[in-house]
């Protein structure tokens, strides 16, 4: 300012750019939302700069925070001091209002904290509650800061990463954590501090009523305010809130009562009305704000948004043993509008969703031990399949692939597994659209998630295996051909595809849950195989070639499966036209070395077990005494 | 009246492919990549990153990705936590809201870069920001592009700034 006065006494301070003696530089000022170029004198001070900025950005000077190269530009500094030159960028943050300070001390320190960023950060609901919390008239003042510090401490214990400078963020985080983790809620409930607070119905009521949504709700349904105002009821509720077991018991009673209601003529409608009018808005209001409605979080810890906790929580703890078409039990509680039972998708037709022609199930691929163990894994853990298939990226991946066969084929071609075998590529390319179609088919997916279906498939395959060992005479009559190459290659291919893709795609592997790469190679193959058959068999239906194909596939299966890439997308084992002897050469040698000198028996055993030495040994040992 | 503190700023770098990229990238893409990088900025005791859901934060190393594969020191910043949160909130409303996430062009590394520049004036190492263009320059990457565009990365954390 000094040089200003000296240089141009007649000019008042408003005219920054011209009256200094330095050159004008253009500095870009960047906010998170936009940026502007400001012309300013090279040797101007930060204050002058801020004046200019405040005009351009229509903000008050003391709201402006300028940052350059990690340093905050203070009013007393000059631009050149910081090295701000022509063409450089200075960052600007416009403070929106007075903030109350960091962390839990927020509410304690200032009761007038209007976290003005509320419009951007959180629902308006939390705002008044924070003020209510800090300025609540009825509760003793010691409680309110304690409330927050209580939560703050708990939260940091729970490793929630608290310590945010914004109280509302804190609340939101709390709430989100709670919603996703009911156990934590009960932990919190056990905290004596919380219990203290809860046992004070006045405070609770304050908090609940402070939520504006709650308020509108109450206006519309005076019964609610009634309920809130009844201290006896409140106390009971708090008791309940503290004791989740009791809570659930009560819920169950309520459900039963409600279901009785349902049987009364007109009762169902009444229930439904009750739900939609009261419960829904209440719960959605409650969800916005922790603590205003202990019911919602505690009543079963349901995580599906609008799931009324009055009804039985039909969000199934997935029951792998129930038939996938789990119809809701007839004695459901009221308000079925909200509940969505989502067990693994649609009701698969008991007959054959994949159109598997049992006659043509020569899925050699299934025989390989890797595949078997995978299938076993799947049937034991349907959740795994379900999770994987329902992962959004999986869906979108499948979708894009099916929509764009070109893309898919490209992907496949690049897969090293395929690289050496153009035959396979051809075959797979032709089958691709169908394959992808099938993958999309929700019924196909649901079969894959249905453990019993998987088990059945395994059984069929095992049966075929037995057949093959018992009646090897079938073999000579079969001709290896183009087809066998395909089913053999299939396991490798789709296995390789998702297995390979993660390697190459930025970010994709991050999206995949841990054990996936093991699971994925198997699954699409599992899905693919059954789908291949209907694909191929209809095309050559009821003709000799069909039969031949069948035979070929059975041969495939005899040969112990393609051997390629199952369970890991590894090496390109696509040579399925070798005799079993050649293929099991190394295993035979090992068996020999171990002392099993009966070459025929070894071979049989190896064929039966698909090359699995350990299983073969067991077989051999098992058959010896006899 | 020098009351500015300085806070260290670090860049946590994670390899999303867990080493697979180093092994397989040459095979699949025809080009060698050392890793598929995901980054986050650690400052004021928290780790900040941009994912499909928006700007997220957690304790440093607190995502399911675990400990970072490497840590780059970006220097120090004078920006206090308060201002930083304001800044993030503004970003979350504008250019880094959840619907703006794009795996190739506007991803976690874009965010880290911008935040790093805001805090320290420095950019993050170029091998990270060049990754998408490296991938896109291969035929494989081009082929996969429509697929990848639909993927959002969500490696964990549940503290979304400015959302909901």
CSV table of N, CA, C and O in Angstrom, one decimal, chain A residues 30 32-33 65 67 69-72 74 91 93-97 99 101-102 117 119-123 159-162 164-165 169 172-173 176-177 393 396-397 400 404 407 410-411 414 416 500-511, chain B residues 1 3-4 16-17 20-21 24 27-29 36 46 57 59 76-83 85-87 89-91 93-95 103-104 114 117-121 131 135 139-140 143-144 146-148 150-151 153 158-164:
chain,number,residue,atom,x,y,z
A,30,UNK,N,-7.8,-20.5,-9.4
A,30,UNK,CA,-8.6,-21.7,-9.6
A,30,UNK,C,-9.3,-22.1,-8.3
A,30,UNK,O,-8.7,-22.3,-7.3
A,32,UNK,N,-12.3,-24.9,-6.7
A,32,UNK,CA,-12.7,-26.2,-7.1
A,32,UNK,C,-13.7,-26.2,-8.2
A,32,UNK,O,-13.8,-27.1,-9.0
A,33,UNK,N,-14.4,-25.2,-8.3
A,33,UNK,CA,-15.5,-25.2,-9.3
A,33,UNK,C,-15.1,-24.5,-10.6
A,33,UNK,O,-15.6,-24.9,-11.6
A,65,UNK,N,-9.3,-17.7,0.7
A,65,UNK,CA,-8.0,-18.4,1.2
A,65,UNK,C,-7.2,-18.7,-0.1
A,65,UNK,O,-7.7,-19.5,-0.9
A,67,UNK,N,-3.9,-20.2,-1.9
A,67,UNK,CA,-2.9,-21.2,-1.7
A,67,UNK,C,-2.0,-21.2,-3.0
A,67,UNK,O,-2.5,-21.4,-4.1
A,69,UNK,N,1.6,-23.2,-4.2
A,69,UNK,CA,2.7,-24.1,-3.9
A,69,UNK,C,2.6,-24.6,-2.5
A,69,UNK,O,3.7,-24.7,-1.8
A,70,UNK,N,1.4,-24.9,-2.0
A,70,UNK,CA,1.3,-25.4,-0.7
A,70,UNK,C,1.3,-24.4,0.4
A,70,UNK,O,1.2,-24.7,1.6
A,71,UNK,N,1.5,-23.2,0.0
A,71,UNK,CA,1.6,-22.2,1.1
A,71,UNK,C,0.3,-21.3,1.1
A,71,UNK,O,-0.2,-21.0,0.0
A,72,UNK,N,-0.1,-20.9,2.2
A,72,UNK,CA,-1.2,-20.0,2.3
A,72,UNK,C,-0.7,-18.6,2.2
A,72,UNK,O,0.2,-18.2,2.8
A,74,UNK,N,-0.7,-14.9,2.8
A,74,UNK,CA,-1.2,-14.1,3.9
A,74,UNK,C,-1.3,-12.6,3.4
A,74,UNK,O,-0.5,-12.3,2.5
A,91,UNK,N,-4.4,-21.3,-6.2
A,91,UNK,CA,-5.6,-22.0,-5.8
A,91,UNK,C,-6.4,-21.1,-4.8
A,91,UNK,O,-5.8,-20.5,-3.9
A,93,UNK,N,-9.8,-21.0,-2.1
A,93,UNK,CA,-10.9,-21.7,-1.5
A,93,UNK,C,-11.7,-20.6,-0.8
A,93,UNK,O,-11.2,-19.7,-0.2
A,94,UNK,N,-13.0,-20.6,-1.1
A,94,UNK,CA,-13.9,-19.6,-0.6
A,94,UNK,C,-14.5,-20.2,0.7
A,94,UNK,O,-15.3,-21.1,0.5
A,95,UNK,N,-14.2,-19.6,1.8
A,95,UNK,CA,-14.8,-20.2,3.0
A,95,UNK,C,-16.3,-19.8,3.0
A,95,UNK,O,-16.7,-18.7,2.7
A,96,UNK,N,-17.1,-20.8,3.3
A,96,UNK,CA,-18.5,-20.5,3.2
A,96,UNK,C,-19.1,-19.8,4.4
A,96,UNK,O,-20.1,-19.1,4.3
A,97,UNK,N,-18.6,-20.1,5.5
A,97,UNK,CA,-19.1,-19.4,6.7
A,97,UNK,C,-18.2,-19.7,7.9
A,97,UNK,O,-17.2,-20.4,7.7
A,99,UNK,N,-16.8,-21.6,10.6
A,99,UNK,CA,-16.9,-23.0,11.0
A,99,UNK,C,-16.6,-23.1,12.5
A,99,UNK,O,-15.9,-22.3,13.0
A,101,UNK,N,-14.9,-25.3,14.1
A,101,UNK,CA,-13.6,-25.9,14.6
A,101,UNK,C,-13.6,-27.4,14.4
A,101,UNK,O,-14.5,-27.9,13.7
A,102,UNK,N,-12.7,-28.1,14.9
A,102,UNK,CA,-12.5,-29.5,14.6
A,102,UNK,C,-13.2,-30.4,15.5
A,102,UNK,O,-13.4,-30.1,16.7
A,117,UNK,N,-21.7,-25.5,5.6
A,117,UNK,CA,-21.5,-26.4,4.4
A,117,UNK,C,-22.6,-27.4,4.4
A,117,UNK,O,-22.5,-28.3,3.7
A,119,UNK,N,-25.4,-27.4,3.4
A,119,UNK,CA,-26.1,-27.6,2.1
A,119,UNK,C,-25.4,-28.6,1.2
A,119,UNK,O,-26.0,-29.3,0.4
A,120,UNK,N,-24.1,-28.5,1.4
A,120,UNK,CA,-23.4,-29.4,0.5
A,120,UNK,C,-23.0,-30.8,1.1
A,120,UNK,O,-23.0,-31.8,0.4
A,121,UNK,N,-22.8,-30.8,2.4
A,121,UNK,CA,-22.3,-32.0,2.9
A,121,UNK,C,-23.4,-33.0,3.3
A,121,UNK,O,-23.4,-34.1,2.9
A,122,UNK,N,-24.3,-32.6,4.1
A,122,UNK,CA,-25.2,-33.6,4.7
A,122,UNK,C,-26.6,-33.2,4.6
A,122,UNK,O,-27.0,-32.1,4.2
A,123,UNK,N,-27.5,-34.1,5.0
A,123,UNK,CA,-28.9,-33.8,4.9
A,123,UNK,C,-29.2,-32.7,5.9
A,123,UNK,O,-28.5,-32.6,7.0
A,159,UNK,N,-12.2,-47.3,14.9
A,159,UNK,CA,-11.4,-47.1,13.7
A,159,UNK,C,-12.1,-46.5,12.6
A,159,UNK,O,-11.9,-46.9,11.4
A,160,UNK,N,-13.0,-45.6,12.9
A,160,UNK,CA,-13.8,-45.1,11.8
A,160,UNK,C,-13.1,-43.9,11.1
A,160,UNK,O,-13.6,-43.4,10.2
A,161,UNK,N,-12.0,-43.6,11.6
A,161,UNK,CA,-11.3,-42.5,10.9
A,161,UNK,C,-12.0,-41.2,11.3
A,161,UNK,O,-12.1,-40.3,10.5
A,162,UNK,N,-12.3,-41.1,12.5
A,162,UNK,CA,-12.9,-39.8,13.0
A,162,UNK,C,-11.9,-38.7,13.1
A,162,UNK,O,-10.7,-38.9,12.9
A,164,UNK,N,-12.7,-35.8,11.9
A,164,UNK,CA,-13.0,-34.8,10.9
A,164,UNK,C,-13.3,-33.5,11.5
A,164,UNK,O,-13.7,-33.4,12.6
A,165,UNK,N,-13.1,-32.5,10.7
A,165,UNK,CA,-13.2,-31.2,11.2
A,165,UNK,C,-14.7,-30.7,11.2
A,165,UNK,O,-15.0,-29.6,11.7
A,169,UNK,N,-20.1,-34.2,9.4
A,169,UNK,CA,-19.5,-35.4,8.8
A,169,UNK,C,-19.4,-36.5,9.8
A,169,UNK,O,-19.6,-37.7,9.5
A,172,UNK,N,-22.6,-38.2,10.2
A,172,UNK,CA,-22.9,-39.0,9.0
A,172,UNK,C,-22.1,-40.3,9.0
A,172,UNK,O,-22.6,-41.3,8.6
A,173,UNK,N,-20.9,-40.1,9.3
A,173,UNK,CA,-20.0,-41.3,9.2
A,173,UNK,C,-20.5,-42.3,10.2
A,173,UNK,O,-20.6,-43.5,9.9
A,176,UNK,N,-23.6,-44.0,9.0
A,176,UNK,CA,-23.3,-44.9,7.9
A,176,UNK,C,-22.7,-46.2,8.4
A,176,UNK,O,-23.1,-47.3,8.0
A,177,UNK,N,-21.8,-46.0,9.3
A,177,UNK,CA,-21.2,-47.2,9.9
A,177,UNK,C,-22.2,-48.0,10.6
A,177,UNK,O,-22.2,-49.2,10.5
A,393,UNK,N,-19.8,-55.2,-11.7
A,393,UNK,CA,-18.9,-55.2,-12.9
A,393,UNK,C,-19.1,-56.4,-13.7
A,393,UNK,O,-18.9,-56.4,-14.9
A,396,UNK,N,-22.0,-55.9,-15.9
A,396,UNK,CA,-21.8,-55.0,-17.0
A,396,UNK,C,-20.8,-55.6,-18.0
A,396,UNK,O,-20.9,-55.4,-19.2
A,397,UNK,N,-19.9,-56.4,-17.4
A,397,UNK,CA,-18.9,-57.0,-18.3
A,397,UNK,C,-19.6,-58.0,-19.2
A,397,UNK,O,-19.4,-57.9,-20.4
A,400,UNK,N,-21.6,-56.0,-21.8
A,400,UNK,CA,-20.9,-55.4,-22.9
A,400,UNK,C,-20.4,-56.5,-23.8
A,400,UNK,O,-20.3,-56.4,-25.0
A,404,UNK,N,-21.3,-57.0,-27.7
A,404,UNK,CA,-20.2,-56.7,-28.7
A,404,UNK,C,-19.4,-57.9,-28.9
A,404,UNK,O,-18.3,-58.1,-28.3
A,407,UNK,N,-15.8,-57.5,-29.7
A,407,UNK,CA,-14.9,-57.2,-28.5
A,407,UNK,C,-14.6,-58.4,-27.8
A,407,UNK,O,-13.4,-58.7,-27.5
A,410,UNK,N,-12.2,-60.4,-29.7
A,410,UNK,CA,-10.8,-59.8,-29.6
A,410,UNK,C,-10.1,-60.2,-28.3
A,410,UNK,O,-9.0,-60.6,-28.3
A,411,UNK,N,-10.9,-60.0,-27.3
A,411,UNK,CA,-10.4,-60.3,-26.0
A,411,UNK,C,-9.9,-61.8,-25.9
A,411,UNK,O,-8.8,-62.1,-25.5
A,414,UNK,N,-6.7,-62.4,-27.9
A,414,UNK,CA,-5.5,-62.0,-27.2
A,414,UNK,C,-5.0,-62.9,-26.1
A,414,UNK,O,-3.9,-62.8,-25.7
A,416,UNK,N,-3.5,-65.5,-24.2
A,416,UNK,CA,-2.4,-66.4,-24.7
A,416,UNK,C,-2.8,-67.9,-24.8
A,416,UNK,O,-2.2,-68.6,-25.6
A,500,UNK,N,-7.6,-63.4,-17.4
A,500,UNK,CA,-6.6,-62.6,-18.1
A,500,UNK,C,-6.9,-61.2,-18.0
A,500,UNK,O,-6.1,-60.3,-17.8
A,501,UNK,N,-8.2,-60.9,-18.2
A,501,UNK,CA,-8.6,-59.5,-18.2
A,501,UNK,C,-8.1,-58.7,-17.1
A,501,UNK,O,-7.6,-57.6,-17.2
A,502,UNK,N,-8.3,-59.2,-15.9
A,502,UNK,CA,-7.8,-58.4,-14.7
A,502,UNK,C,-6.4,-58.0,-14.9
A,502,UNK,O,-6.0,-56.9,-14.5
A,503,UNK,N,-5.6,-58.9,-15.4
A,503,UNK,CA,-4.2,-58.5,-15.5
A,503,UNK,C,-4.0,-57.2,-16.3
A,503,UNK,O,-3.2,-56.4,-16.0
A,504,UNK,N,-4.8,-57.2,-17.4
A,504,UNK,CA,-4.5,-56.1,-18.3
A,504,UNK,C,-5.3,-54.8,-18.0
A,504,UNK,O,-5.0,-53.8,-18.6
A,505,UNK,N,-6.3,-54.9,-17.2
A,505,UNK,CA,-7.1,-53.7,-17.2
A,505,UNK,C,-6.8,-52.9,-16.0
A,505,UNK,O,-6.8,-53.3,-14.9
A,506,UNK,N,-6.7,-51.6,-16.2
A,506,UNK,CA,-6.4,-50.8,-15.1
A,506,UNK,C,-7.6,-50.8,-14.2
A,506,UNK,O,-8.7,-50.5,-14.6
A,507,UNK,N,-7.4,-51.1,-13.0
A,507,UNK,CA,-8.4,-50.9,-12.1
A,507,UNK,C,-9.3,-52.1,-11.9
A,507,UNK,O,-9.9,-52.3,-10.8
A,508,UNK,N,-9.5,-52.9,-12.9
A,508,UNK,CA,-10.4,-54.0,-12.7
A,508,UNK,C,-10.1,-54.9,-11.6
A,508,UNK,O,-10.9,-55.3,-10.8
A,509,UNK,N,-8.8,-55.3,-11.5
A,509,UNK,CA,-8.5,-56.3,-10.4
A,509,UNK,C,-8.9,-55.7,-9.1
A,509,UNK,O,-9.2,-56.4,-8.2
A,510,UNK,N,-8.8,-54.4,-9.0
A,510,UNK,CA,-9.1,-53.8,-7.7
A,510,UNK,C,-10.6,-54.1,-7.3
A,510,UNK,O,-10.9,-54.2,-6.2
A,511,UNK,N,-11.4,-54.1,-8.4
A,511,UNK,CA,-12.8,-54.3,-8.1
A,511,UNK,C,-13.1,-55.8,-7.7
A,511,UNK,O,-14.1,-56.1,-7.2
B,1,UNK,N,3.9,-12.8,12.9
B,1,UNK,CA,2.6,-13.5,13.2
B,1,UNK,C,2.6,-14.8,12.3
B,1,UNK,O,1.8,-15.0,11.5
B,3,UNK,N,1.9,-18.1,12.1
B,3,UNK,CA,1.2,-19.1,12.9
B,3,UNK,C,0.8,-20.3,11.9
B,3,UNK,O,0.0,-21.1,12.2
B,4,UNK,N,1.4,-20.3,10.8
B,4,UNK,CA,1.1,-21.4,9.9
B,4,UNK,C,1.8,-22.7,10.3
B,4,UNK,O,3.0,-22.6,10.4
B,16,UNK,N,-3.1,-52.2,-8.0
B,16,UNK,CA,-4.4,-52.9,-8.0
B,16,UNK,C,-4.3,-54.3,-8.5
B,16,UNK,O,-5.1,-55.2,-8.2
B,17,UNK,N,-3.3,-54.5,-9.3
B,17,UNK,CA,-3.2,-55.9,-9.9
B,17,UNK,C,-2.4,-56.8,-9.1
B,17,UNK,O,-2.2,-58.0,-9.4
B,20,UNK,N,0.2,-58.7,-10.8
B,20,UNK,CA,-0.1,-59.4,-12.0
B,20,UNK,C,0.2,-58.6,-13.2
B,20,UNK,O,0.6,-59.2,-14.2
B,21,UNK,N,0.0,-57.3,-13.1
B,21,UNK,CA,0.3,-56.5,-14.2
B,21,UNK,C,1.8,-56.6,-14.7
B,21,UNK,O,2.1,-56.7,-15.8
B,24,UNK,N,1.9,-60.0,-16.4
B,24,UNK,CA,1.0,-60.3,-17.5
B,24,UNK,C,0.8,-59.2,-18.5
B,24,UNK,O,0.3,-59.4,-19.6
B,27,UNK,N,2.3,-59.6,-21.9
B,27,UNK,CA,1.6,-60.6,-22.7
B,27,UNK,C,0.2,-60.1,-23.2
B,27,UNK,O,-0.1,-60.3,-24.4
B,28,UNK,N,-0.5,-59.5,-22.3
B,28,UNK,CA,-1.8,-59.2,-22.7
B,28,UNK,C,-1.9,-57.9,-23.6
B,28,UNK,O,-2.7,-57.8,-24.5
B,29,UNK,N,-1.1,-57.0,-23.2
B,29,UNK,CA,-1.3,-55.7,-23.9
B,29,UNK,C,-0.2,-55.5,-24.9
B,29,UNK,O,-0.4,-54.6,-25.8
B,36,UNK,N,-1.0,-51.5,-12.0
B,36,UNK,CA,-2.2,-50.7,-12.3
B,36,UNK,C,-2.3,-49.9,-11.0
B,36,UNK,O,-2.6,-50.3,-10.0
B,46,UNK,N,-5.4,-38.5,7.4
B,46,UNK,CA,-6.4,-39.3,6.7
B,46,UNK,C,-6.0,-39.5,5.3
B,46,UNK,O,-5.2,-38.7,4.7
B,57,UNK,N,-12.8,-41.1,2.2
B,57,UNK,CA,-11.6,-40.9,3.1
B,57,UNK,C,-11.7,-42.0,4.1
B,57,UNK,O,-12.7,-42.6,4.4
B,59,UNK,N,-8.8,-43.9,7.3
B,59,UNK,CA,-7.5,-43.9,8.0
B,59,UNK,C,-6.4,-44.3,7.0
B,59,UNK,O,-6.7,-45.2,6.2
B,76,UNK,N,5.3,-30.6,1.9
B,76,UNK,CA,4.4,-30.1,3.0
B,76,UNK,C,3.4,-29.1,2.5
B,76,UNK,O,3.7,-28.5,1.4
B,77,UNK,N,2.4,-28.9,3.2
B,77,UNK,CA,1.4,-27.9,2.9
B,77,UNK,C,1.1,-27.1,4.1
B,77,UNK,O,1.2,-27.5,5.2
B,78,UNK,N,0.7,-25.9,3.8
B,78,UNK,CA,0.3,-25.1,4.9
B,78,UNK,C,-1.2,-25.1,5.1
B,78,UNK,O,-1.8,-24.5,6.0
B,79,UNK,N,-1.9,-25.7,4.2
B,79,UNK,CA,-3.3,-25.7,4.2
B,79,UNK,C,-3.8,-26.4,5.4
B,79,UNK,O,-3.6,-27.6,5.6
B,80,UNK,N,-4.6,-25.7,6.2
B,80,UNK,CA,-5.1,-26.4,7.4
B,80,UNK,C,-6.3,-27.3,7.1
B,80,UNK,O,-6.9,-27.2,6.0
B,81,UNK,N,-6.6,-28.2,8.0
B,81,UNK,CA,-7.6,-29.2,7.7
B,81,UNK,C,-8.9,-28.6,7.3
B,81,UNK,O,-9.6,-29.1,6.4
B,82,UNK,N,-9.2,-27.6,8.0
B,82,UNK,CA,-10.6,-26.9,7.7
B,82,UNK,C,-10.7,-26.5,6.3
B,82,UNK,O,-11.7,-26.8,5.6
B,83,UNK,N,-9.7,-25.8,5.9
B,83,UNK,CA,-9.7,-25.3,4.5
B,83,UNK,C,-9.7,-26.5,3.5
B,83,UNK,O,-10.4,-26.4,2.5
B,85,UNK,N,-11.0,-29.4,4.0
B,85,UNK,CA,-12.3,-30.0,3.9
B,85,UNK,C,-13.2,-29.2,3.1
B,85,UNK,O,-14.0,-29.7,2.3
B,86,UNK,N,-13.1,-27.9,3.2
B,86,UNK,CA,-14.0,-27.0,2.4
B,86,UNK,C,-13.7,-27.3,0.9
B,86,UNK,O,-14.5,-27.4,0.1
B,87,UNK,N,-12.4,-27.3,0.7
B,87,UNK,CA,-11.9,-27.5,-0.7
B,87,UNK,C,-12.5,-28.8,-1.3
B,87,UNK,O,-13.0,-28.9,-2.4
B,89,UNK,N,-15.0,-30.5,-0.2
B,89,UNK,CA,-16.4,-30.4,-0.4
B,89,UNK,C,-16.8,-29.8,-1.7
B,89,UNK,O,-17.7,-30.2,-2.4
B,90,UNK,N,-16.1,-28.7,-2.0
B,90,UNK,CA,-16.4,-28.0,-3.2
B,90,UNK,C,-16.1,-28.9,-4.4
B,90,UNK,O,-16.9,-29.0,-5.4
B,91,UNK,N,-15.0,-29.6,-4.3
B,91,UNK,CA,-14.7,-30.5,-5.4
B,91,UNK,C,-15.8,-31.6,-5.5
B,91,UNK,O,-16.1,-31.9,-6.7
B,93,UNK,N,-18.7,-31.4,-5.0
B,93,UNK,CA,-20.0,-30.9,-5.6
B,93,UNK,C,-19.8,-30.7,-7.0
B,93,UNK,O,-20.8,-30.7,-7.8
B,94,UNK,N,-18.6,-30.5,-7.4
B,94,UNK,CA,-18.5,-30.1,-8.8
B,94,UNK,C,-17.8,-31.1,-9.7
B,94,UNK,O,-18.4,-32.0,-10.2
B,95,UNK,N,-16.5,-31.1,-9.7
B,95,UNK,CA,-15.9,-31.9,-10.7
B,95,UNK,C,-15.6,-33.4,-10.2
B,95,UNK,O,-15.3,-34.2,-11.0
B,103,UNK,N,-13.1,-44.3,-15.5
B,103,UNK,CA,-11.9,-45.1,-15.2
B,103,UNK,C,-10.7,-44.6,-16.0
B,103,UNK,O,-9.6,-44.7,-15.5
B,104,UNK,N,-10.9,-44.1,-17.2
B,104,UNK,CA,-9.7,-43.7,-17.9
B,104,UNK,C,-9.4,-42.3,-17.7
B,104,UNK,O,-8.2,-41.9,-17.7
B,114,UNK,N,-4.8,-33.6,-8.7
B,114,UNK,CA,-5.3,-32.2,-8.5
B,114,UNK,C,-5.2,-31.8,-7.0
B,114,UNK,O,-4.8,-30.7,-6.7
B,117,UNK,N,-1.6,-31.0,-6.3
B,117,UNK,CA,-1.2,-29.6,-6.7
B,117,UNK,C,-1.8,-28.5,-5.9
B,117,UNK,O,-1.1,-27.5,-5.6
B,118,UNK,N,-3.0,-28.8,-5.4
B,118,UNK,CA,-3.6,-27.8,-4.5
B,118,UNK,C,-2.8,-27.7,-3.2
B,118,UNK,O,-2.5,-26.6,-2.7
B,119,UNK,N,-2.4,-28.8,-2.7
B,119,UNK,CA,-1.8,-28.8,-1.4
B,119,UNK,C,-0.3,-28.4,-1.5
B,119,UNK,O,0.2,-27.7,-0.6
B,120,UNK,N,0.4,-28.8,-2.5
B,120,UNK,CA,1.8,-28.6,-2.5
B,120,UNK,C,2.3,-27.9,-3.7
B,120,UNK,O,3.4,-27.5,-3.8
B,121,UNK,N,1.5,-27.8,-4.7
B,121,UNK,CA,2.0,-27.2,-6.0
B,121,UNK,C,2.7,-28.2,-6.9
B,121,UNK,O,3.1,-27.9,-8.0
B,131,UNK,N,-0.8,-43.7,-17.1
B,131,UNK,CA,-1.3,-45.1,-17.3
B,131,UNK,C,-2.4,-45.3,-18.2
B,131,UNK,O,-2.4,-46.1,-19.1
B,135,UNK,N,-2.4,-47.6,-21.6
B,135,UNK,CA,-3.3,-48.7,-21.9
B,135,UNK,C,-4.1,-48.5,-23.2
B,135,UNK,O,-4.3,-49.4,-24.0
B,139,UNK,N,-4.0,-52.0,-28.7
B,139,UNK,CA,-5.3,-52.5,-29.3
B,139,UNK,C,-6.2,-53.1,-28.3
B,139,UNK,O,-7.4,-53.0,-28.3
B,140,UNK,N,-5.6,-53.8,-27.4
B,140,UNK,CA,-6.4,-54.5,-26.3
B,140,UNK,C,-7.1,-53.5,-25.5
B,140,UNK,O,-8.3,-53.6,-25.2
B,143,UNK,N,-10.0,-52.1,-27.4
B,143,UNK,CA,-11.1,-53.1,-27.5
B,143,UNK,C,-11.9,-53.1,-26.2
B,143,UNK,O,-13.1,-53.2,-26.2
B,144,UNK,N,-11.2,-53.0,-25.1
B,144,UNK,CA,-11.8,-53.2,-23.8
B,144,UNK,C,-12.5,-51.9,-23.3
B,144,UNK,O,-13.1,-51.8,-22.3
B,146,UNK,N,-15.0,-49.8,-24.0
B,146,UNK,CA,-16.4,-49.7,-23.6
B,146,UNK,C,-16.7,-50.5,-22.3
B,146,UNK,O,-17.5,-50.0,-21.5
B,147,UNK,N,-16.1,-51.6,-22.2
B,147,UNK,CA,-16.3,-52.4,-21.0
B,147,UNK,C,-15.8,-51.6,-19.8
B,147,UNK,O,-16.5,-51.5,-18.8
B,148,UNK,N,-14.6,-51.2,-19.9
B,148,UNK,CA,-14.0,-50.6,-18.8
B,148,UNK,C,-14.6,-49.3,-18.4
B,148,UNK,O,-14.6,-48.9,-17.2
B,150,UNK,N,-17.5,-48.7,-18.0
B,150,UNK,CA,-18.6,-48.9,-17.1
B,150,UNK,C,-18.2,-49.4,-15.8
B,150,UNK,O,-19.0,-49.5,-14.9
B,151,UNK,N,-16.9,-49.5,-15.6
B,151,UNK,CA,-16.5,-50.0,-14.3
B,151,UNK,C,-16.1,-48.9,-13.4
B,151,UNK,O,-15.4,-48.0,-13.8
B,153,UNK,N,-14.3,-48.1,-9.7
B,153,UNK,CA,-13.5,-48.8,-8.7
B,153,UNK,C,-13.9,-48.3,-7.3
B,153,UNK,O,-14.0,-47.1,-7.0
B,158,UNK,N,-15.8,-45.6,3.7
B,158,UNK,CA,-17.2,-45.3,3.6
B,158,UNK,C,-17.5,-43.9,4.0
B,158,UNK,O,-18.6,-43.6,4.5
B,159,UNK,N,-16.5,-43.1,3.9
B,159,UNK,CA,-16.7,-41.7,4.3
B,159,UNK,C,-16.7,-40.8,3.1
B,159,UNK,O,-15.7,-40.3,2.7
B,160,UNK,N,-17.9,-40.7,2.6
B,160,UNK,CA,-18.0,-39.9,1.3
B,160,UNK,C,-18.1,-38.5,1.6
B,160,UNK,O,-19.0,-38.1,2.4
B,161,UNK,N,-17.3,-37.7,1.1
B,161,UNK,CA,-17.4,-36.3,1.3
B,161,UNK,C,-18.5,-35.7,0.4
B,161,UNK,O,-18.5,-35.9,-0.8
B,162,UNK,N,-19.3,-34.9,1.0
B,162,UNK,CA,-20.3,-34.2,0.2
B,162,UNK,C,-21.4,-35.0,-0.4
B,162,UNK,O,-22.2,-34.5,-1.1
B,163,UNK,N,-21.4,-36.3,-0.1
B,163,UNK,CA,-22.5,-37.1,-0.7
B,163,UNK,C,-23.6,-37.4,0.2
B,163,UNK,O,-23.4,-37.4,1.4
B,164,UNK,N,-24.7,-37.7,-0.3
B,164,UNK,CA,-25.9,-38.1,0.5
B,164,UNK,C,-26.1,-37.2,1.7
B,164,UNK,O,-26.2,-37.6,2.8
